[in-house]
PDB file of C-alpha atoms in Angstrom:
ATOM      1  CA  LEU A   1     128.586  58.461 104.897  1.00  0.00           C
ATOM      2  CA  ALA A   2     125.649  57.221 102.814  1.00  0.00           C
ATOM      3  CA  ASP A   3     123.472  60.256 103.540  1.00  0.00           C
ATOM      4  CA  PRO A   4     126.189  62.867 102.859  1.00  0.00           C
ATOM      5  CA  VAL A   5     127.100  61.046  99.621  1.00  0.00           C
ATOM      6  CA  ASP A   6     123.445  61.016  98.561  1.00  0.00           C
ATOM      7  CA  LEU A   7     123.147  64.733  99.276  1.00  0.00           C
ATOM      8  CA  LEU A   8     126.127  65.538  97.083  1.00  0.00           C
ATOM      9  CA  ARG A   9     125.004  63.190  94.306  1.00  0.00           C
ATOM     10  CA  GLY A  10     121.619  64.883  94.147  1.00  0.00           C
ATOM     11  CA  TRP A  11     123.054  68.405  94.232  1.00  0.00           C
ATOM     12  CA  ASP A  12     122.619  70.683  91.196  1.00  0.00           C
ATOM     13  CA  TYR A  13     126.027  72.340  91.886  1.00  0.00           C
ATOM     14  CA  ARG A  14     124.399  75.690  92.562  1.00  0.00           C
ATOM     15  CA  TRP A  15     125.225  77.651  95.678  1.00  0.00           C
ATOM     16  CA  GLY A  16     122.473  79.167  97.800  1.00  0.00           C
ATOM     17  CA  ALA A  17     121.901  80.497 101.289  1.00  0.00           C
ATOM     18  CA  GLU A  18     119.579  77.583 102.069  1.00  0.00           C
ATOM     19  CA  SER A  19     121.778  74.944 100.422  1.00  0.00           C
ATOM     20  CA  THR A  20     123.120  72.309 102.825  1.00  0.00           C
ATOM     21  CA  ALA A  21     124.968  70.673  99.930  1.00  0.00           C
ATOM     22  CA  THR A  22     127.000  73.848  99.396  1.00  0.00           C
ATOM     23  CA  SER A  23     128.144  73.745 103.035  1.00  0.00           C
ATOM     24  CA  LEU A  24     129.109  70.081 102.810  1.00  0.00           C
ATOM     25  CA  ALA A  25     130.879  70.531  99.467  1.00  0.00           C
ATOM     26  CA  VAL A  26     132.926  73.520 100.659  1.00  0.00           C
ATOM     27  CA  PHE A  27     133.971  71.797 103.878  1.00  0.00           C
ATOM     28  CA  TRP A  28     134.805  68.632 101.926  1.00  0.00           C
ATOM     29  CA  GLY A  29     136.858  70.556  99.395  1.00  0.00           C
ATOM     30  CA  GLU A  30     138.777  72.318 102.145  1.00  0.00           C
ATOM     31  CA  ALA A  31     139.474  69.033 103.908  1.00  0.00           C
ATOM     32  CA  LEU A  32     140.916  67.648 100.656  1.00  0.00           C
ATOM     33  CA  TRP A  33     142.826  70.779  99.696  1.00  0.00           C
ATOM     34  CA  ALA A  34     145.277  71.086 102.586  1.00  0.00           C
ATOM     35  CA  PRO A  35     146.758  67.548 102.601  1.00  0.00           C
ATOM     36  CA  LEU A  36     146.942  67.271  98.792  1.00  0.00           C
ATOM     37  CA  SER A  37     148.310  70.688  97.830  1.00  0.00           C
ATOM     38  CA  GLN A  38     151.943  69.557  97.918  1.00  0.00           C
ATOM     39  CA  ALA A  39     151.161  66.418  95.911  1.00  0.00           C
ATOM     40  CA  ALA A  40     149.497  68.573  93.239  1.00  0.00           C
ATOM     41  CA  ARG A  41     152.573  70.794  93.028  1.00  0.00           C
ATOM     42  CA  ASP A  42     154.846  67.748  92.825  1.00  0.00           C
ATOM     43  CA  ALA A  43     152.704  66.377  89.989  1.00  0.00           C
ATOM     44  CA  GLY A  44     152.805  69.698  88.141  1.00  0.00           C
ATOM     45  CA  MET A  45     148.983  69.818  88.111  1.00  0.00           C
ATOM     46  CA  SER A  46     146.504  72.496  89.028  1.00  0.00           C
ATOM     47  CA  MET A  47     144.906  71.843  92.389  1.00  0.00           C
ATOM     48  CA  TRP A  48     141.470  71.370  90.844  1.00  0.00           C
ATOM     49  CA  ASP A  49     142.698  68.834  88.290  1.00  0.00           C
ATOM     50  CA  TYR A  50     144.560  66.951  90.971  1.00  0.00           C
ATOM     51  CA  LEU A  51     141.514  66.812  93.243  1.00  0.00           C
ATOM     52  CA  ALA A  52     139.488  65.395  90.346  1.00  0.00           C
ATOM     53  CA  GLU A  53     142.074  62.997  88.950  1.00  0.00           C
ATOM     54  CA  GLY A  54     144.786  62.380  91.549  1.00  0.00           C
ATOM     55  CA  ALA A  55     142.940  62.005  94.848  1.00  0.00           C
ATOM     56  CA  THR A  56     142.304  58.396  95.862  1.00  0.00           C
ATOM     57  CA  ASP A  57     138.921  57.089  96.968  1.00  0.00           C
ATOM     58  CA  ALA A  58     140.328  56.608 100.474  1.00  0.00           C
ATOM     59  CA  GLN A  59     141.467  60.243 100.585  1.00  0.00           C
ATOM     60  CA  ARG A  60     138.087  61.466  99.361  1.00  0.00           C
ATOM     61  CA  LEU A  61     136.212  59.448 101.975  1.00  0.00           C
ATOM     62  CA  THR A  62     138.532  60.500 104.779  1.00  0.00           C
ATOM     63  CA  ALA A  63     138.078  64.152 103.824  1.00  0.00           C
ATOM     64  CA  LEU A  64     134.293  63.721 103.677  1.00  0.00           C
ATOM     65  CA  GLU A  65     134.344  62.188 107.156  1.00  0.00           C
ATOM     66  CA  GLU A  66     136.347  65.180 108.378  1.00  0.00           C
ATOM     67  CA  ALA A  67     133.913  67.615 106.771  1.00  0.00           C
ATOM     68  CA  VAL A  68     130.898  65.893 108.349  1.00  0.00           C
ATOM     69  CA  ALA A  69     132.634  65.836 111.745  1.00  0.00           C
ATOM     70  CA  ARG A  70     133.596  69.491 111.623  1.00  0.00           C
ATOM     71  CA  LEU A  71     130.148  70.654 110.573  1.00  0.00           C
ATOM     72  CA  THR A  72     128.598  68.580 113.366  1.00  0.00           C
ATOM     73  CA  GLN A  73     131.087  69.840 115.939  1.00  0.00           C
ATOM     74  CA  ASP A  74     130.768  73.505 115.021  1.00  0.00           C
ATOM     75  CA  PHE A  75     127.082  73.735 114.108  1.00  0.00           C
ATOM     76  CA  GLY A  76     125.405  70.700 115.679  1.00  0.00           C
ATOM     77  CA  SER A  77     124.649  68.961 112.382  1.00  0.00           C
ATOM     78  CA  TRP A  78     126.304  68.180 109.056  1.00  0.00           C
ATOM     79  CA  GLN A  79     123.188  69.527 107.295  1.00  0.00           C
ATOM     80  CA  VAL A  80     123.672  73.271 107.778  1.00  0.00           C
ATOM     81  CA  PRO A  81     122.359  75.876 105.324  1.00  0.00           C
ATOM     82  CA  TRP A  82     125.282  77.703 103.742  1.00  0.00           C
ATOM     83  CA  GLY A  83     123.930  81.114 104.739  1.00  0.00           C
ATOM     84  CA  GLN A  84     124.234  80.199 108.418  1.00  0.00           C
ATOM     85  CA  ILE A  85     127.972  79.682 107.923  1.00  0.00           C
ATOM     86  CA  ASN A  86     128.975  82.184 105.241  1.00  0.00           C
ATOM     87  CA  ARG A  87     128.533  85.705 106.591  1.00  0.00           C
ATOM     88  CA  PHE A  88     129.149  89.393 105.967  1.00  0.00           C
ATOM     89  CA  GLN A  89     129.990  91.380 109.079  1.00  0.00           C
ATOM     90  CA  ARG A  90     131.034  95.011 109.430  1.00  0.00           C
ATOM     91  CA  ASN A  91     131.350  95.984 113.074  1.00  0.00           C
ATOM     92  CA  ASP A  92     133.260  99.259 112.909  1.00  0.00           C
ATOM     93  CA  GLY A  93     135.321 101.493 110.661  1.00  0.00           C
ATOM     94  CA  ALA A  94     138.551  99.522 111.065  1.00  0.00           C
ATOM     95  CA  ILE A  95     140.194  98.277 107.877  1.00  0.00           C
ATOM     96  CA  THR A  96     140.897  94.952 109.581  1.00  0.00           C
ATOM     97  CA  GLN A  97     137.735  93.781 111.296  1.00  0.00           C
ATOM     98  CA  THR A  98     137.585  91.687 114.466  1.00  0.00           C
ATOM     99  CA  PHE A  99     134.868  89.181 113.657  1.00  0.00           C
ATOM    100  CA  ASP A 100     132.526  87.891 116.337  1.00  0.00           C
ATOM    101  CA  ASP A 101     129.883  85.151 116.068  1.00  0.00           C
ATOM    102  CA  SER A 102     127.841  86.838 118.794  1.00  0.00           C
ATOM    103  CA  LYS A 103     127.438  90.075 116.826  1.00  0.00           C
ATOM    104  CA  PRO A 104     124.986  90.709 113.959  1.00  0.00           C
ATOM    105  CA  SER A 105     125.985  89.502 110.510  1.00  0.00           C
ATOM    106  CA  SER A 106     124.270  88.808 107.201  1.00  0.00           C
ATOM    107  CA  PRO A 107     124.121  85.603 105.130  1.00  0.00           C
ATOM    108  CA  VAL A 108     125.912  85.565 101.789  1.00  0.00           C
ATOM    109  CA  PRO A 109     124.836  82.824  99.357  1.00  0.00           C
ATOM    110  CA  PHE A 110     127.829  82.726  97.023  1.00  0.00           C
ATOM    111  CA  THR A 111     131.169  81.036  97.680  1.00  0.00           C
ATOM    112  CA  SER A 112     134.826  81.784  97.061  1.00  0.00           C
ATOM    113  CA  ALA A 113     136.207  81.900  93.528  1.00  0.00           C
ATOM    114  CA  GLN A 114     138.369  79.019  94.761  1.00  0.00           C
ATOM    115  CA  TRP A 115     135.311  76.885  94.009  1.00  0.00           C
ATOM    116  CA  GLY A 116     134.445  78.589  90.725  1.00  0.00           C
ATOM    117  CA  SER A 117     131.943  81.119  92.017  1.00  0.00           C
ATOM    118  CA  LEU A 118     131.146  84.451  90.421  1.00  0.00           C
ATOM    119  CA  ALA A 119     130.337  86.551  92.318  1.00  0.00           C
ATOM    120  CA  SER A 120     133.192  85.564  94.600  1.00  0.00           C
ATOM    121  CA  PHE A 121     133.089  85.885  98.387  1.00  0.00           C
ATOM    122  CA  GLY A 122     136.354  84.832  99.992  1.00  0.00           C
ATOM    123  CA  ALA A 123     135.479  83.872 103.555  1.00  0.00           C
ATOM    124  CA  ARG A 124     137.028  81.778 106.303  1.00  0.00           C
ATOM    125  CA  ARG A 125     137.018  81.177 110.040  1.00  0.00           C
ATOM    126  CA  TYR A 126     138.876  83.601 112.291  1.00  0.00           C
ATOM    127  CA  PRO A 127     140.216  83.231 115.833  1.00  0.00           C
ATOM    128  CA  GLY A 128     137.246  82.570 118.086  1.00  0.00           C
ATOM    129  CA  THR A 129     134.719  82.102 115.260  1.00  0.00           C
ATOM    130  CA  LYS A 130     132.975  79.076 113.834  1.00  0.00           C
ATOM    131  CA  ARG A 131     131.231  81.007 111.103  1.00  0.00           C
ATOM    132  CA  TYR A 132     133.063  82.166 107.977  1.00  0.00           C
ATOM    133  CA  TYR A 133     133.473  85.907 107.377  1.00  0.00           C
ATOM    134  CA  GLY A 134     134.335  87.404 104.013  1.00  0.00           C
ATOM    135  CA  THR A 135     137.220  89.792 103.417  1.00  0.00           C
ATOM    136  CA  SER A 136     137.943  89.351  99.710  1.00  0.00           C
ATOM    137  CA  GLY A 137     136.273  88.718  96.384  1.00  0.00           C
ATOM    138  CA  ASN A 138     134.015  90.911  94.267  1.00  0.00           C
ATOM    139  CA  SER A 139     133.589  93.774  96.730  1.00  0.00           C
ATOM    140  CA  PHE A 140     132.422  96.147  93.987  1.00  0.00           C
ATOM    141  CA  VAL A 141     130.339  95.043  91.019  1.00  0.00           C
ATOM    142  CA  ALA A 142     129.176  97.237  88.151  1.00  0.00           C
ATOM    143  CA  VAL A 143     127.312  96.678  84.897  1.00  0.00           C
ATOM    144  CA  VAL A 144     127.564  99.452  82.317  1.00  0.00           C
ATOM    145  CA  GLU A 145     125.543  99.789  79.129  1.00  0.00           C
ATOM    146  CA  PHE A 146     127.222 102.004  76.534  1.00  0.00           C
ATOM    147  CA  GLY A 147     125.138 103.739  73.913  1.00  0.00           C
ATOM    148  CA  PRO A 148     123.706 107.137  73.059  1.00  0.00           C
ATOM    149  CA  LYS A 149     123.022 107.434  76.781  1.00  0.00           C
ATOM    150  CA  LEU A 150     124.969 105.625  79.499  1.00  0.00           C
ATOM    151  CA  ARG A 151     123.124 103.355  81.901  1.00  0.00           C
ATOM    152  CA  ALA A 152     124.778 101.579  84.809  1.00  0.00           C
ATOM    153  CA  TRP A 153     124.032  99.533  87.925  1.00  0.00           C
ATOM    154  CA  ALA A 154     126.419  98.796  90.766  1.00  0.00           C
ATOM    155  CA  VAL A 155     126.745  97.536  94.316  1.00  0.00           C
ATOM    156  CA  THR A 156     129.385  97.897  97.000  1.00  0.00           C
ATOM    157  CA  ALA A 157     129.933  95.397  99.797  1.00  0.00           C
ATOM    158  CA  GLY A 158     128.592  97.011 102.953  1.00  0.00           C
ATOM    159  CA  GLY A 159     128.134 100.599 101.964  1.00  0.00           C
ATOM    160  CA  ALA A 160     129.805 103.655 100.509  1.00  0.00           C
ATOM    161  CA  SER A 161     130.817 105.080 103.895  1.00  0.00           C
ATOM    162  CA  GLY A 162     133.464 103.865 106.327  1.00  0.00           C
ATOM    163  CA  HIS A 163     131.865 105.710 109.258  1.00  0.00           C
ATOM    164  CA  PRO A 164     129.710 103.458 111.494  1.00  0.00           C
ATOM    165  CA  ASP A 165     127.364 106.346 112.337  1.00  0.00           C
ATOM    166  CA  SER A 166     126.545 106.967 108.682  1.00  0.00           C
ATOM    167  CA  PRO A 167     123.332 105.506 107.225  1.00  0.00           C
ATOM    168  CA  HIS A 168     125.492 104.435 104.283  1.00  0.00           C
ATOM    169  CA  PHE A 169     127.846 102.324 106.397  1.00  0.00           C
ATOM    170  CA  ASP A 170     125.959  99.090 105.731  1.00  0.00           C
ATOM    171  CA  ASP A 171     122.949 100.039 103.612  1.00  0.00           C
ATOM    172  CA  GLN A 172     124.062  97.924 100.639  1.00  0.00           C
ATOM    173  CA  VAL A 173     124.618  94.616 102.462  1.00  0.00           C
ATOM    174  CA  GLU A 174     121.300  93.080 101.430  1.00  0.00           C
ATOM    175  CA  ARG A 175     121.679  94.322  97.845  1.00  0.00           C
ATOM    176  CA  TYR A 176     125.190  92.846  97.699  1.00  0.00           C
ATOM    177  CA  ALA A 177     124.127  89.451  99.053  1.00  0.00           C
ATOM    178  CA  SER A 178     121.084  89.193  96.774  1.00  0.00           C
ATOM    179  CA  GLY A 179     122.661  90.617  93.603  1.00  0.00           C
ATOM    180  CA  ASP A 180     120.187  93.502  93.598  1.00  0.00           C
ATOM    181  CA  LEU A 181     122.369  96.162  91.980  1.00  0.00           C
ATOM    182  CA  ARG A 182     121.368  99.801  92.461  1.00  0.00           C
ATOM    183  CA  PRO A 183     121.072 102.269  89.569  1.00  0.00           C
ATOM    184  CA  VAL A 184     124.027 104.593  89.118  1.00  0.00           C
ATOM    185  CA  TYR A 185     122.892 108.199  88.827  1.00  0.00           C
ATOM    186  CA  PHE A 186     125.191 109.821  86.277  1.00  0.00           C
ATOM    187  CA  TYR A 187     123.358 112.654  84.544  1.00  0.00           C
ATOM    188  CA  PRO A 188     122.190 115.810  86.401  1.00  0.00           C
ATOM    189  CA  GLN A 189     118.542 115.033  85.772  1.00  0.00           C
ATOM    190  CA  GLU A 190     119.001 111.566  87.289  1.00  0.00           C
ATOM    191  CA  LEU A 191     120.539 113.024  90.428  1.00  0.00           C
ATOM    192  CA  LYS A 192     117.466 115.069  91.279  1.00  0.00           C
ATOM    193  CA  GLY A 193     115.773 113.677  94.358  1.00  0.00           C
ATOM    194  CA  HIS A 194     118.787 111.545  95.283  1.00  0.00           C
ATOM    195  CA  ILE A 195     121.188 114.209  96.565  1.00  0.00           C
ATOM    196  CA  GLU A 196     121.920 114.643 100.272  1.00  0.00           C
ATOM    197  CA  ARG A 197     124.391 117.493  99.879  1.00  0.00           C
ATOM    198  CA  ILE A 198     126.223 119.456  97.195  1.00  0.00           C
ATOM    199  CA  TYR A 199     129.704 120.889  97.376  1.00  0.00           C
ATOM    200  CA  LYS A 200     132.196 122.484  95.010  1.00  0.00           C
ATOM    201  CA  PRO A 201     135.896 121.749  95.518  1.00  0.00           C
ATOM    202  CA  GLY A 202     137.730 124.876  96.628  1.00  0.00           C
ATOM    203  CA  SER A 203     134.562 126.729  97.633  1.00  0.00           C
TER     204      SER A 203
END
C-alpha cells in the first residue's frame, strides 16, 4: 500500500475530474464507513469524528486495501481519474433513470456532500454499473445580486426540459459540471434575442 498511501499524503484535498486521489479517497472512505457506522452510533459520535478518532490503524489499512482492490477490479487500476467514475447521465424523461455504463454520460468533478463537497453530487453504483451516477445534491444553483437592478446566474442539472427530444433536455450538463453558471434574463430588455416563444396564460 506504499504507493496509495503516498498518493493520499501528497494530495491537496481538492476534488477534480482528473484527480486519482479523489477516487482513492472516496472509495477508501466508503470502505471505512459501512463497517464502522454502528460503532460510531454506539460511541455517540458523528461518523466523521469517529473515522478520524475512533478507527484503528488496522481498520484503516484494511479499508484502503479494499478500496485499491475494488478500483482495480472495476476499472483495471487503482489510479483512476475521478471523472471516469463519477458521472451524470440522463437517458430519457423518466423520473427514475435506469443507468447504463454503455450509454453516453458526462464526468462530474465534485463529490458528495458526505465528504464535505459544495457543490454536492450524490452518486453511487447501480445494478449492473461500475461507474457512479448522481441522483441527488445541488441540482439547481443560483447566485443573486440584489441592488438597484437585480443580476443573477444559475444552472440546472441536465436542462430545463424533461422531454428527450427538446434541445433543452441536456444543454446545461457541461455548465453544471464546470460551474459555468448562465445569466438569468429577468428584465424585458434582457429577454430580447433569447426568446423562443411567447404565450399569455388564458389566451
